[in-house]
Amino acid sequence: MILFLDELILWLASHAADINFLNREVPKVAKLVESGNADRPAPLVSFIAKQRDLRELVGQMITGAANLGFADLLKFWEGRFGTISLEDRNLGVIAEKRLLRPKDEAAKRLVDEAFAKSTKAREEMVSTLLTKNGSRDDFRRLYPFSPALVETLVAVSSVLQRERTAIRIMLELLVQRRDNLELGELVAVGDLYDLIAEGDEAFSAEMKSHFEQAHSLYRTQLRPLLEEQHQTTFEAVSALPWNDDKRRKLRNDDRIIKTLLLSALAPEVESLKGLTPARLAALNHGSIQSPIPGQEGQLVMRRVESWAGRVGQIKIQQSGSSAVISLQLSAVDIDAILARAEGEDNEGSRIRLLSGAFFDLLGLGQKGGLLDVQPFRWRGTDRTCEVRLMNVRSAGDDHLDNSGPDWKLIIDYPFDRDGHTVQDDVAALDDYIRRKPNHARTLVWLPSFLSETSQRALGRLVCLDHVLSEHRFASFVTHLTDIQRAEARTIMENQRNALRTRLNHYLVAAYGMDESPGPDVVDPAQTLEPIEHFVSLRADFIPRVPPGPTLALALEQWLDQALATQFPGH
């Protein structure tokens, strides 16, 4: 007879604060050895399974002489039992027998076929799921779990769970998905977070603090951000069918966020180190679907960039040809600091910030807030072009006129005030061309207007630049400790870098170099057709859309068109 006592250690741990209970019950364990086989025709074999030393479970709940006494009680029976050490890699065999055993041979064949199909994906994805020490045999034993998920589960549950083993959490994951987990689908690593979050108090005060920071960050910033982007709430989509498109998209983005949270809670886990966009997609295999296989990482990168512009704890760091994504846990309230700089967010500050970024993308020099005459070379000859940034709608004829031989370029702002639209800019230029059809060698670059989301990001970048500027930062963080100030600066610098990257993307989209920018980048009601971005005030030159794809190349190609029309024989 074999008696499995899997719950014994956890049962004792749940009463660890009651020293009288421990003194009474712990010695009884020894009786399993001392009297268990007396006068029995068959021996009684006892297996007592435990994940952690009971002394660690008790921790600081008993101290001093009581703690020493408890240690003596454990020594009293520990020597009577042999020890079989099971490594983490043995968990696959245990899970295969206890959780994942097929009902019959026909079911086993179906699972084998599904596993073979699932692992035919790209080698990079499969290697991420296998981990450094895993094998395909391990993967098959754990299927629909992956070695990467189990590695993460073991590490995180060992520091955050008191009453649930890794096996039990795997069981709970299967029970949660019993109505919607399809054959061939892998359990995403991000799905672990909710079950970990439901666990009891962490084993150490430090881990408890980290977890509370993670949960607070998710609850107050990350979850509301996802709901805002998807224009729905988790409560609302929970009433929809599991495979409803809206629910699926929100769930998949949520998995990426939760994988980043797990990486912050367990940074020592090999699977969660150096998270690139491709690794994030692989760990949540099937959640990110791309029409072009192999492009899942790019889709993840776009989403993470948009999140990093709103949540400074998300850090994107270039590493060679890829980017490494991480999340920094902190209790510092960055929004409260930036709120003190909201007065700096005005139209003038936004224009200065935007013009600097725009002209950096053009590769041009900026002087005094406006652009001077810019030299360039065309077909072996030196040329110049005067470049100006201004509101085209309100620019008078004196700004639009240009009777000289060199071309002038006027660039409009990607927003306007007092309810004016892009069509007001188009109408102003049409009126000028009707009145002076061949009077000015002037090119006008009209943008689509930025969306409300993009303009909020621009305003936040203005505030970040102001707070982080030299000699100003200290005045905004007087209420913080030195450690918190360092954390605040790092988080705000992360967010500023992310927003600068996003701003470059916004400008490329607004000025016509992105065919499908999305409603969160440009306002759908204020969007120009591709050819409408490029206007010539001379009726005898009709521009073509320059192929770009960068703003600098687009400008070079546009000027080439203009000069080729002006000097057809050159």
Coordinates of C-alpha atoms in Angstrom, one line a residue:
M1 CA 0.0 0.0 0.0
I2 CA 1.3 3.5 -0.9
L3 CA -0.1 6.5 1.0
F4 CA 0.5 9.9 -0.6
L5 CA 0.5 12.7 1.9
D6 CA 1.0 15.7 -0.5
E7 CA -1.0 18.1 1.7
L8 CA 0.7 17.3 5.0
I9 CA 3.4 20.0 4.9
L10 CA 1.0 22.6 3.7
W11 CA -1.5 21.6 6.4
L12 CA 1.2 22.0 9.1
A13 CA 2.3 25.3 7.5
S14 CA -1.2 26.7 7.7
H15 CA -1.1 26.3 11.5
A16 CA 2.5 27.5 11.8
A17 CA 1.6 30.4 14.1
D18 CA 0.1 28.0 16.7
I19 CA 3.1 26.5 18.5
N20 CA 0.9 24.3 20.7
F21 CA -0.6 22.7 17.6
L22 CA 2.9 22.1 16.1
N23 CA 4.1 20.5 19.4
R24 CA 1.2 18.2 19.3
E25 CA 1.0 17.2 15.7
V26 CA 4.5 17.1 14.3
P27 CA 5.6 14.1 16.5
K28 CA 2.7 12.1 15.0
V29 CA 4.5 12.1 11.7
A30 CA 7.2 9.8 13.1
K31 CA 4.5 7.2 13.9
L32 CA 4.2 6.5 10.2
V33 CA 7.6 4.9 10.4
E34 CA 7.8 3.6 14.0
S35 CA 4.4 1.8 14.1
G36 CA 3.3 1.9 10.5
N37 CA 4.4 -1.7 9.7
A38 CA 3.8 -3.5 13.0
D39 CA 1.9 -6.8 12.5
R40 CA 0.9 -5.9 8.9
P41 CA 0.9 -8.5 6.2
A42 CA 1.9 -5.8 3.7
P43 CA 4.1 -2.7 4.5
L44 CA 2.7 0.8 4.6
V45 CA 4.9 3.0 2.4
S46 CA 4.4 6.8 3.1
F47 CA 5.4 9.5 0.7
I48 CA 5.4 13.0 2.2
A49 CA 5.8 15.6 -0.6
K50 CA 7.0 19.1 0.0
Q51 CA 8.2 22.0 -2.0
R52 CA 9.9 24.0 0.7
D53 CA 11.5 23.5 4.0
L54 CA 8.8 23.9 6.7
R55 CA 11.2 26.2 8.6
E56 CA 11.0 28.7 5.7
L57 CA 7.2 28.4 5.7
V58 CA 7.1 29.3 9.4
G59 CA 9.5 32.2 9.0
Q60 CA 9.1 35.0 11.5
M61 CA 5.7 33.7 12.8
I62 CA 7.5 32.1 15.8
T63 CA 10.8 33.4 17.2
G64 CA 13.4 32.8 19.8
A65 CA 13.2 29.6 22.0
A66 CA 9.9 28.6 20.3
N67 CA 11.7 28.6 16.9
L68 CA 14.5 26.4 18.3
G69 CA 11.9 24.1 19.8
F70 CA 10.1 23.8 16.5
A71 CA 13.4 23.0 14.7
D72 CA 14.0 20.2 17.2
L73 CA 10.5 18.8 16.5
L74 CA 11.3 18.6 12.8
K75 CA 14.7 16.9 13.4
F76 CA 12.8 14.4 15.5
W77 CA 11.0 12.8 12.5
E78 CA 13.1 14.0 9.6
G79 CA 15.8 11.4 10.2
R80 CA 13.3 8.6 10.1
F81 CA 12.5 9.2 6.4
G82 CA 14.7 8.8 3.3
T83 CA 14.9 11.7 0.9
I84 CA 14.2 11.6 -2.9
S85 CA 15.2 15.0 -4.4
L86 CA 13.1 15.9 -7.5
E87 CA 14.6 18.6 -9.6
D88 CA 12.4 21.1 -11.5
R89 CA 13.0 19.2 -14.7
N90 CA 11.1 16.2 -13.1
L91 CA 8.0 18.3 -13.0
G92 CA 7.2 17.4 -16.6
V93 CA 7.0 13.7 -15.7
I94 CA 4.9 14.3 -12.7
A95 CA 2.5 16.6 -14.6
E96 CA 2.2 14.1 -17.4
K97 CA 1.1 11.3 -15.0
R98 CA -1.1 13.4 -12.7
L99 CA -2.6 16.1 -14.9
L100 CA -2.1 15.4 -18.6
R101 CA -2.7 11.7 -19.1
P102 CA -4.9 11.1 -22.2
K103 CA -8.1 9.2 -21.8
D104 CA -7.2 6.5 -24.3
E105 CA -4.9 5.7 -27.2
A106 CA -7.1 7.6 -29.7
A107 CA -6.9 10.7 -27.6
K108 CA -3.1 10.3 -27.3
R109 CA -2.7 10.2 -31.1
L110 CA -4.7 13.4 -31.4
V111 CA -2.6 15.1 -28.9
D112 CA 0.6 13.9 -30.6
E113 CA -0.6 15.2 -33.9
A114 CA -1.5 18.6 -32.3
F115 CA 1.9 18.9 -30.7
A116 CA 3.7 18.1 -33.9
K117 CA 1.7 20.7 -35.7
S118 CA 2.3 23.3 -32.9
T119 CA 6.1 22.8 -32.9
K120 CA 6.5 23.2 -36.7
A121 CA 6.7 26.9 -36.2
R122 CA 9.9 28.9 -36.6
E123 CA 12.9 27.6 -34.7
E124 CA 13.3 30.9 -32.8
M125 CA 9.9 30.5 -31.4
V126 CA 10.3 26.8 -30.5
S127 CA 13.7 27.4 -28.8
T128 CA 12.2 30.2 -26.7
L129 CA 9.5 27.8 -25.4
L130 CA 11.9 25.0 -24.9
T131 CA 14.3 27.1 -22.7
K132 CA 18.0 26.4 -22.4
N133 CA 17.6 23.1 -20.5
G134 CA 14.4 21.8 -22.1
S135 CA 13.9 19.2 -24.8
R136 CA 11.2 18.3 -27.2
D137 CA 10.4 15.3 -25.0
D138 CA 9.9 17.6 -22.0
F139 CA 7.7 19.8 -24.2
R140 CA 5.6 16.9 -25.2
R141 CA 5.1 15.7 -21.6
L142 CA 4.0 19.2 -20.6
Y143 CA 1.8 20.0 -23.6
P144 CA -0.3 22.2 -23.7
F145 CA 2.0 23.8 -21.2
S146 CA 5.6 24.7 -22.3
P147 CA 8.9 24.3 -20.5
A148 CA 9.2 28.1 -20.5
L149 CA 5.8 28.4 -18.7
V150 CA 6.7 25.8 -16.1
E151 CA 10.1 27.4 -15.5
T152 CA 8.4 30.7 -14.8
L153 CA 5.7 29.1 -12.7
V154 CA 8.2 27.3 -10.5
A155 CA 10.3 30.4 -9.9
V156 CA 7.4 32.8 -9.3
S157 CA 5.2 30.4 -7.2
S158 CA 8.2 29.5 -5.0
V159 CA 8.4 33.1 -3.8
L160 CA 4.8 34.2 -3.9
Q161 CA 2.7 31.2 -3.0
R162 CA 2.3 29.7 0.5
E163 CA -0.6 27.2 -0.1
R164 CA -0.4 26.2 -3.7
T165 CA 2.2 24.0 -5.5
A166 CA 3.2 24.4 -9.1
I167 CA 1.1 21.3 -9.9
R168 CA -2.0 22.8 -8.3
I169 CA -1.6 26.0 -10.3
M170 CA -1.3 24.1 -13.5
L171 CA -4.4 22.3 -12.6
E172 CA -6.2 25.6 -11.9
L173 CA -5.1 26.9 -15.3
L174 CA -6.6 23.8 -17.0
V175 CA -9.8 24.1 -15.0
Q176 CA -10.2 27.8 -15.9
R177 CA -9.7 27.0 -19.6
R178 CA -11.8 23.8 -19.7
D179 CA -14.5 25.3 -21.9
N180 CA -12.3 27.2 -24.4
L181 CA -8.8 25.6 -24.5
E182 CA -8.7 24.0 -28.0
L183 CA -6.5 21.1 -29.0
G184 CA -3.4 22.6 -30.6
E185 CA -3.4 25.7 -28.5
L186 CA -0.6 26.4 -26.0
V187 CA -1.3 28.0 -22.5
A188 CA 0.2 31.5 -22.6
V189 CA 2.8 32.5 -20.0
G190 CA 0.9 35.7 -19.4
D191 CA -2.0 33.6 -18.1
L192 CA 0.0 32.8 -15.0
Y193 CA -0.2 36.3 -13.6
D194 CA -3.8 36.2 -12.4
L195 CA -3.3 32.9 -10.6
I196 CA -0.1 34.1 -9.0
A197 CA -1.9 37.3 -8.0
E198 CA -4.6 35.3 -6.2
G199 CA -2.0 33.6 -3.9
D200 CA -1.5 34.3 -0.3
E201 CA 1.1 36.5 1.2
A202 CA 4.6 36.3 -0.3
F203 CA 7.4 34.6 1.7
S204 CA 9.4 37.8 2.3
A205 CA 8.6 41.4 3.0
E206 CA 10.7 42.4 -0.1
M207 CA 8.7 40.2 -2.4
K208 CA 5.5 41.3 -0.9
S209 CA 6.5 44.9 -1.6
H210 CA 7.4 44.0 -5.2
F211 CA 4.2 42.2 -5.8
E212 CA 2.1 45.0 -4.4
Q213 CA 3.9 47.5 -6.6
A214 CA 3.3 45.2 -9.6
H215 CA -0.4 44.8 -8.8
S216 CA -0.8 48.6 -8.2
L217 CA 0.9 49.4 -11.5
Y218 CA -1.4 47.0 -13.4
R219 CA -4.6 48.1 -11.6
T220 CA -4.0 51.9 -11.8
Q221 CA -2.1 52.3 -15.1
L222 CA -1.7 49.3 -17.3
R223 CA -5.2 47.9 -17.2
P224 CA -6.9 51.3 -17.7
L225 CA -4.5 52.0 -20.6
L226 CA -5.5 48.8 -22.4
E227 CA -9.2 49.6 -21.8
E228 CA -8.7 53.1 -23.3
Q229 CA -6.9 51.8 -26.3
H230 CA -9.5 49.1 -27.0
Q231 CA -12.4 51.4 -26.1
T232 CA -14.0 48.8 -23.8
T233 CA -13.6 47.3 -20.4
F234 CA -12.6 43.9 -19.1
E235 CA -16.0 43.6 -17.4
A236 CA -17.8 44.4 -20.7
V237 CA -15.9 41.8 -22.8
S238 CA -16.3 39.1 -20.2
A239 CA -19.9 38.9 -21.3
L240 CA -18.9 38.3 -24.9
P241 CA -18.0 34.8 -26.4
W242 CA -14.4 33.7 -25.7
N243 CA -13.4 34.0 -29.4
D244 CA -15.2 37.4 -30.0
D245 CA -12.7 39.6 -31.8
K246 CA -12.9 42.5 -29.3
R247 CA -12.4 40.1 -26.3
R248 CA -9.6 38.3 -28.1
K249 CA -7.6 41.4 -28.9
L250 CA -7.9 42.8 -25.4
R251 CA -7.0 39.5 -23.9
N252 CA -3.9 39.1 -26.1
D253 CA -2.5 42.5 -25.2
D254 CA -3.2 41.8 -21.6
R255 CA -1.1 38.7 -21.8
I256 CA 1.9 40.7 -23.1
I257 CA 1.5 43.2 -20.2
K258 CA 1.3 40.4 -17.6
T259 CA 4.4 38.7 -19.1
L260 CA 6.3 41.9 -18.5
L261 CA 5.0 42.0 -14.9
L262 CA 6.1 38.4 -14.3
S263 CA 9.6 39.3 -15.7
A264 CA 9.8 42.1 -13.1
L265 CA 8.7 39.8 -10.3
A266 CA 11.1 37.0 -11.3
P267 CA 14.0 38.6 -13.2
E268 CA 16.2 35.6 -12.5
V269 CA 14.1 33.3 -14.6
E270 CA 16.0 32.4 -17.8
S271 CA 12.9 32.5 -20.0
L272 CA 12.1 36.1 -18.8
K273 CA 15.6 37.5 -19.3
G274 CA 16.3 39.8 -22.2
L275 CA 12.7 39.9 -23.4
T276 CA 12.7 41.0 -27.1
P277 CA 9.5 41.5 -29.0
A278 CA 9.9 38.2 -30.7
R279 CA 10.4 36.4 -27.3
L280 CA 7.3 38.1 -25.9
A281 CA 5.3 36.9 -28.8
A282 CA 6.8 33.3 -28.5
L283 CA 6.0 33.0 -24.8
N284 CA 2.4 33.8 -25.6
H285 CA 2.4 31.7 -28.8
G286 CA -0.9 32.1 -30.7
S287 CA -1.9 35.4 -29.0
I288 CA -0.1 37.5 -31.5
Q289 CA -1.1 36.7 -35.1
S290 CA 0.5 38.3 -38.1
P291 CA -0.8 38.0 -41.7
I292 CA 2.9 37.5 -42.6
P293 CA 4.6 34.7 -40.6
G294 CA 7.6 35.9 -38.6
Q295 CA 6.3 39.5 -38.2
E296 CA 4.8 38.9 -34.7
G297 CA 7.7 40.6 -33.0
Q298 CA 7.1 43.8 -35.0
L299 CA 3.5 43.8 -34.0
V300 CA 4.5 43.4 -30.3
M301 CA 7.0 46.2 -30.7
R302 CA 4.5 48.7 -32.0
R303 CA 2.1 47.9 -29.1
V304 CA 4.9 48.1 -26.4
E305 CA 6.1 51.4 -27.9
S306 CA 2.6 52.9 -27.5
W307 CA 2.4 51.7 -23.9
A308 CA 5.9 52.9 -23.0
G309 CA 4.8 56.4 -24.1
R310 CA 2.1 56.4 -21.5
V311 CA 3.7 54.3 -18.7
G312 CA 7.3 55.2 -17.9
Q313 CA 8.0 51.9 -16.0
I314 CA 8.1 50.2 -19.4
K315 CA 11.7 50.5 -20.8
I316 CA 12.7 49.8 -24.3
Q317 CA 16.5 49.5 -24.8
Q318 CA 18.1 48.8 -28.2
S319 CA 20.4 45.8 -28.2
G320 CA 22.1 45.3 -31.5
S321 CA 19.4 44.8 -34.2
S322 CA 16.6 44.2 -31.7
A323 CA 15.2 45.8 -28.6
V324 CA 15.0 44.5 -25.1
I325 CA 11.8 45.3 -23.2
S326 CA 11.7 45.4 -19.4
L327 CA 9.5 46.8 -16.7
Q328 CA 10.7 48.7 -13.6
L329 CA 8.6 48.4 -10.4
S330 CA 8.4 51.5 -8.3
A331 CA 6.1 53.1 -5.8
V332 CA 6.9 56.7 -7.1
D333 CA 3.9 58.5 -8.5
I334 CA 5.2 60.0 -11.8
D335 CA 1.9 61.6 -12.8
A336 CA 1.8 63.7 -9.6
I337 CA 5.3 65.1 -10.5
L338 CA 4.3 65.9 -14.1
A339 CA 1.1 67.5 -12.9
R340 CA 3.2 70.3 -11.4
A341 CA 4.6 71.1 -14.9
E342 CA 1.3 71.1 -16.7
G343 CA 1.5 74.9 -17.1
E344 CA 4.4 74.4 -19.5
D345 CA 2.2 72.5 -21.9
N346 CA 1.0 75.2 -24.4
E347 CA 0.9 75.7 -28.1
G348 CA 4.3 77.5 -28.3
S349 CA 6.1 74.7 -26.4
R350 CA 4.5 72.0 -28.5
I351 CA 5.5 73.8 -31.7
R352 CA 9.1 74.2 -30.5
L353 CA 9.3 70.5 -29.6
L354 CA 7.6 69.3 -32.7
S355 CA 9.7 71.5 -35.1
G356 CA 13.0 70.2 -33.5
A357 CA 11.9 66.6 -34.0
F358 CA 10.6 67.2 -37.5
F359 CA 13.7 68.9 -38.8
D360 CA 15.9 66.3 -37.2
L361 CA 14.0 63.7 -39.3
L362 CA 14.6 65.9 -42.4
G363 CA 18.3 66.1 -41.6
L364 CA 18.2 69.9 -41.7
G365 CA 19.6 72.5 -39.4
Q366 CA 17.3 74.8 -37.3
K367 CA 18.1 78.3 -36.3
G368 CA 16.0 80.5 -34.0
G369 CA 12.9 78.4 -34.2
L370 CA 12.6 78.8 -37.9
L371 CA 14.6 77.3 -40.7
D372 CA 17.0 79.3 -42.7
V373 CA 18.1 78.8 -46.3
Q374 CA 19.3 75.2 -46.6
P375 CA 22.0 74.2 -49.1
F376 CA 21.8 70.9 -51.1
R377 CA 23.2 69.4 -54.2
W378 CA 21.2 68.5 -57.2
R379 CA 22.6 66.8 -60.3
G380 CA 26.1 68.1 -59.7
T381 CA 25.1 71.7 -58.9
D382 CA 24.7 73.5 -55.6
R383 CA 21.2 74.7 -54.8
T384 CA 19.4 76.3 -51.9
C385 CA 15.9 76.0 -50.5
E386 CA 14.3 78.3 -47.9
V387 CA 12.4 76.2 -45.4
R388 CA 9.8 77.6 -43.0
L389 CA 7.4 76.2 -40.4
M390 CA 4.1 78.0 -40.0
N391 CA 0.4 77.8 -39.9
V392 CA -0.5 77.8 -43.6
R393 CA -4.1 78.8 -43.0
S394 CA -3.2 82.2 -41.5
A395 CA 0.0 82.8 -43.7
G396 CA -0.4 85.9 -45.9
D397 CA 0.7 86.3 -49.4
D398 CA 4.0 87.8 -48.3
H399 CA 4.9 84.4 -46.8
L400 CA 3.6 82.3 -49.7
D401 CA 5.1 84.6 -52.5
N402 CA 8.5 83.6 -54.0
S403 CA 9.6 85.2 -57.2
G404 CA 13.2 84.1 -57.0
P405 CA 14.8 81.2 -58.9
D406 CA 15.2 79.0 -55.8
W407 CA 12.4 77.1 -54.3
K408 CA 10.8 77.7 -50.9
L409 CA 9.3 75.0 -48.7
I410 CA 6.6 75.9 -46.1
I411 CA 5.6 73.2 -43.6
D412 CA 2.3 73.4 -41.9
Y413 CA 1.6 72.3 -38.3
P414 CA -0.1 69.0 -37.7
F415 CA -2.8 70.6 -35.5
D416 CA -4.7 73.9 -35.4
R417 CA -6.8 75.8 -32.9
D418 CA -10.3 77.2 -32.7
G419 CA -11.9 74.3 -34.5
H420 CA -10.1 74.8 -37.8
T421 CA -9.5 71.7 -40.0
V422 CA -7.1 70.5 -42.7
Q423 CA -9.6 71.6 -45.3
D424 CA -9.2 75.2 -44.2
D425 CA -5.5 74.9 -45.1
V426 CA -6.4 73.3 -48.5
A427 CA -8.9 76.0 -49.2
A428 CA -6.4 78.8 -48.4
L429 CA -3.9 77.3 -50.9
D430 CA -6.5 76.8 -53.6
D431 CA -7.5 80.4 -53.3
Y432 CA -3.9 81.5 -53.7
I433 CA -3.3 79.4 -56.8
R434 CA -6.5 80.8 -58.4
R435 CA -5.3 84.3 -57.8
K436 CA -1.6 83.8 -58.6
P437 CA -1.3 80.6 -60.7
N438 CA 2.4 80.8 -61.6
H439 CA 3.6 83.5 -59.3
A440 CA 5.5 81.5 -56.6
R441 CA 8.1 78.7 -56.6
T442 CA 6.7 77.6 -53.3
L443 CA 6.1 74.0 -52.1
V444 CA 3.7 73.4 -49.2
W445 CA 3.8 70.3 -47.1
L446 CA 0.4 69.8 -45.6
P447 CA 0.0 67.2 -42.7
S448 CA -3.0 65.3 -41.5
F449 CA -3.9 66.4 -38.0
L450 CA -2.7 64.4 -35.1
S451 CA -5.3 62.5 -33.1
E452 CA -6.3 63.5 -29.6
T453 CA -4.1 60.6 -28.2
S454 CA -1.1 61.8 -30.2
Q455 CA -1.5 65.3 -29.0
R456 CA -1.8 64.2 -25.4
A457 CA 1.5 62.3 -25.8
L458 CA 3.0 65.5 -27.3
G459 CA 1.9 67.5 -24.3
R460 CA 3.3 64.9 -21.9
L461 CA 6.6 65.0 -23.7
V462 CA 6.7 68.8 -23.3
C463 CA 6.2 68.3 -19.5
L464 CA 8.8 65.6 -19.3
D465 CA 11.4 67.7 -21.2
H466 CA 10.7 70.6 -18.8
V467 CA 11.0 68.5 -15.6
L468 CA 14.1 66.7 -16.8
S469 CA 15.9 69.8 -18.0
E470 CA 19.0 70.9 -16.3
H471 CA 18.6 72.4 -12.8
R472 CA 14.8 71.9 -12.8
F473 CA 14.5 68.3 -11.8
A474 CA 15.4 68.7 -8.1
S475 CA 12.7 71.4 -7.6
F476 CA 10.0 68.9 -8.7
V477 CA 11.1 66.0 -6.4
T478 CA 11.8 67.7 -3.1
H479 CA 9.2 65.3 -1.4
L480 CA 11.1 62.2 -2.4
T481 CA 14.0 60.3 -0.8
D482 CA 17.3 60.0 -2.7
I483 CA 16.4 56.5 -3.8
Q484 CA 13.0 57.5 -5.0
R485 CA 14.5 60.5 -6.9
A486 CA 16.8 58.1 -8.8
E487 CA 13.8 55.8 -9.6
A488 CA 11.7 58.8 -10.7
R489 CA 14.4 60.1 -13.0
T490 CA 14.9 56.7 -14.6
I491 CA 11.2 56.1 -15.1
M492 CA 10.7 59.6 -16.6
E493 CA 13.7 59.3 -18.9
N494 CA 12.4 55.9 -20.1
Q495 CA 9.1 57.5 -20.9
R496 CA 10.7 60.5 -22.6
N497 CA 12.8 58.3 -24.8
A498 CA 9.7 56.2 -25.7
L499 CA 7.6 59.3 -26.4
R500 CA 10.4 60.8 -28.7
T501 CA 10.3 57.6 -30.7
R502 CA 6.5 57.7 -30.9
L503 CA 6.6 61.3 -31.9
N504 CA 8.9 60.5 -34.9
H505 CA 6.3 57.8 -35.9
Y506 CA 3.5 60.4 -35.5
L507 CA 5.3 62.8 -37.8
V508 CA 6.1 60.2 -40.5
A509 CA 2.4 59.3 -40.5
A510 CA 1.0 62.9 -40.3
Y511 CA 3.1 64.0 -43.3
G512 CA 2.0 61.2 -45.6
M513 CA 4.8 58.6 -45.3
D514 CA 2.7 55.9 -43.6
E515 CA -0.2 54.5 -45.6
S516 CA -2.1 53.1 -42.6
P517 CA -1.2 55.1 -39.5
G518 CA -4.3 54.1 -37.4
P519 CA -6.9 56.3 -35.6
D520 CA -4.7 56.6 -32.5
V521 CA -2.0 58.4 -34.6
V522 CA -4.0 60.8 -36.9
D523 CA -7.5 62.0 -36.6
P524 CA -9.7 60.0 -39.1
A525 CA -11.8 63.1 -39.7
Q526 CA -8.7 65.3 -40.4
T527 CA -6.8 63.0 -42.7
L528 CA -5.6 64.0 -46.2
E529 CA -5.2 61.7 -49.2
P530 CA -1.5 60.9 -50.1
I531 CA -1.3 63.4 -53.0
E532 CA -2.9 66.2 -50.9
H533 CA 0.1 66.4 -48.6
F534 CA 2.3 67.7 -51.4
V535 CA 1.2 71.0 -52.9
S536 CA 2.9 73.3 -55.5
L537 CA 1.8 76.9 -55.7
R538 CA 2.9 77.0 -59.4
A539 CA 0.1 75.6 -61.6
D540 CA 2.7 74.3 -64.1
F541 CA 4.2 71.9 -61.6
I542 CA 2.0 69.1 -60.3
P543 CA 3.9 67.0 -57.7
R544 CA 3.8 63.2 -57.5
V545 CA 3.8 61.5 -54.2
P546 CA 7.5 60.9 -53.4
P547 CA 8.0 57.2 -52.4
G548 CA 10.1 58.1 -49.3
P549 CA 9.9 56.1 -47.0
T550 CA 11.6 58.6 -44.7
L551 CA 10.8 62.3 -44.5
A552 CA 14.3 63.2 -45.5
L553 CA 14.1 61.0 -48.7
A554 CA 10.6 62.4 -49.5
L555 CA 11.9 65.9 -49.3
E556 CA 14.9 65.1 -51.5
Q557 CA 12.7 63.4 -54.1
W558 CA 10.1 66.2 -54.1
L559 CA 12.8 68.9 -54.7
D560 CA 14.2 66.7 -57.5
Q561 CA 10.7 66.7 -59.2
A562 CA 10.5 70.5 -58.8
L563 CA 13.9 71.3 -60.2
A564 CA 13.5 68.7 -63.0
T565 CA 10.3 70.7 -64.0
Q566 CA 12.1 74.0 -63.7
F567 CA 15.2 72.8 -65.7
P568 CA 14.0 70.0 -68.0
G569 CA 17.2 70.0 -70.0
H570 CA 19.6 69.7 -67.0

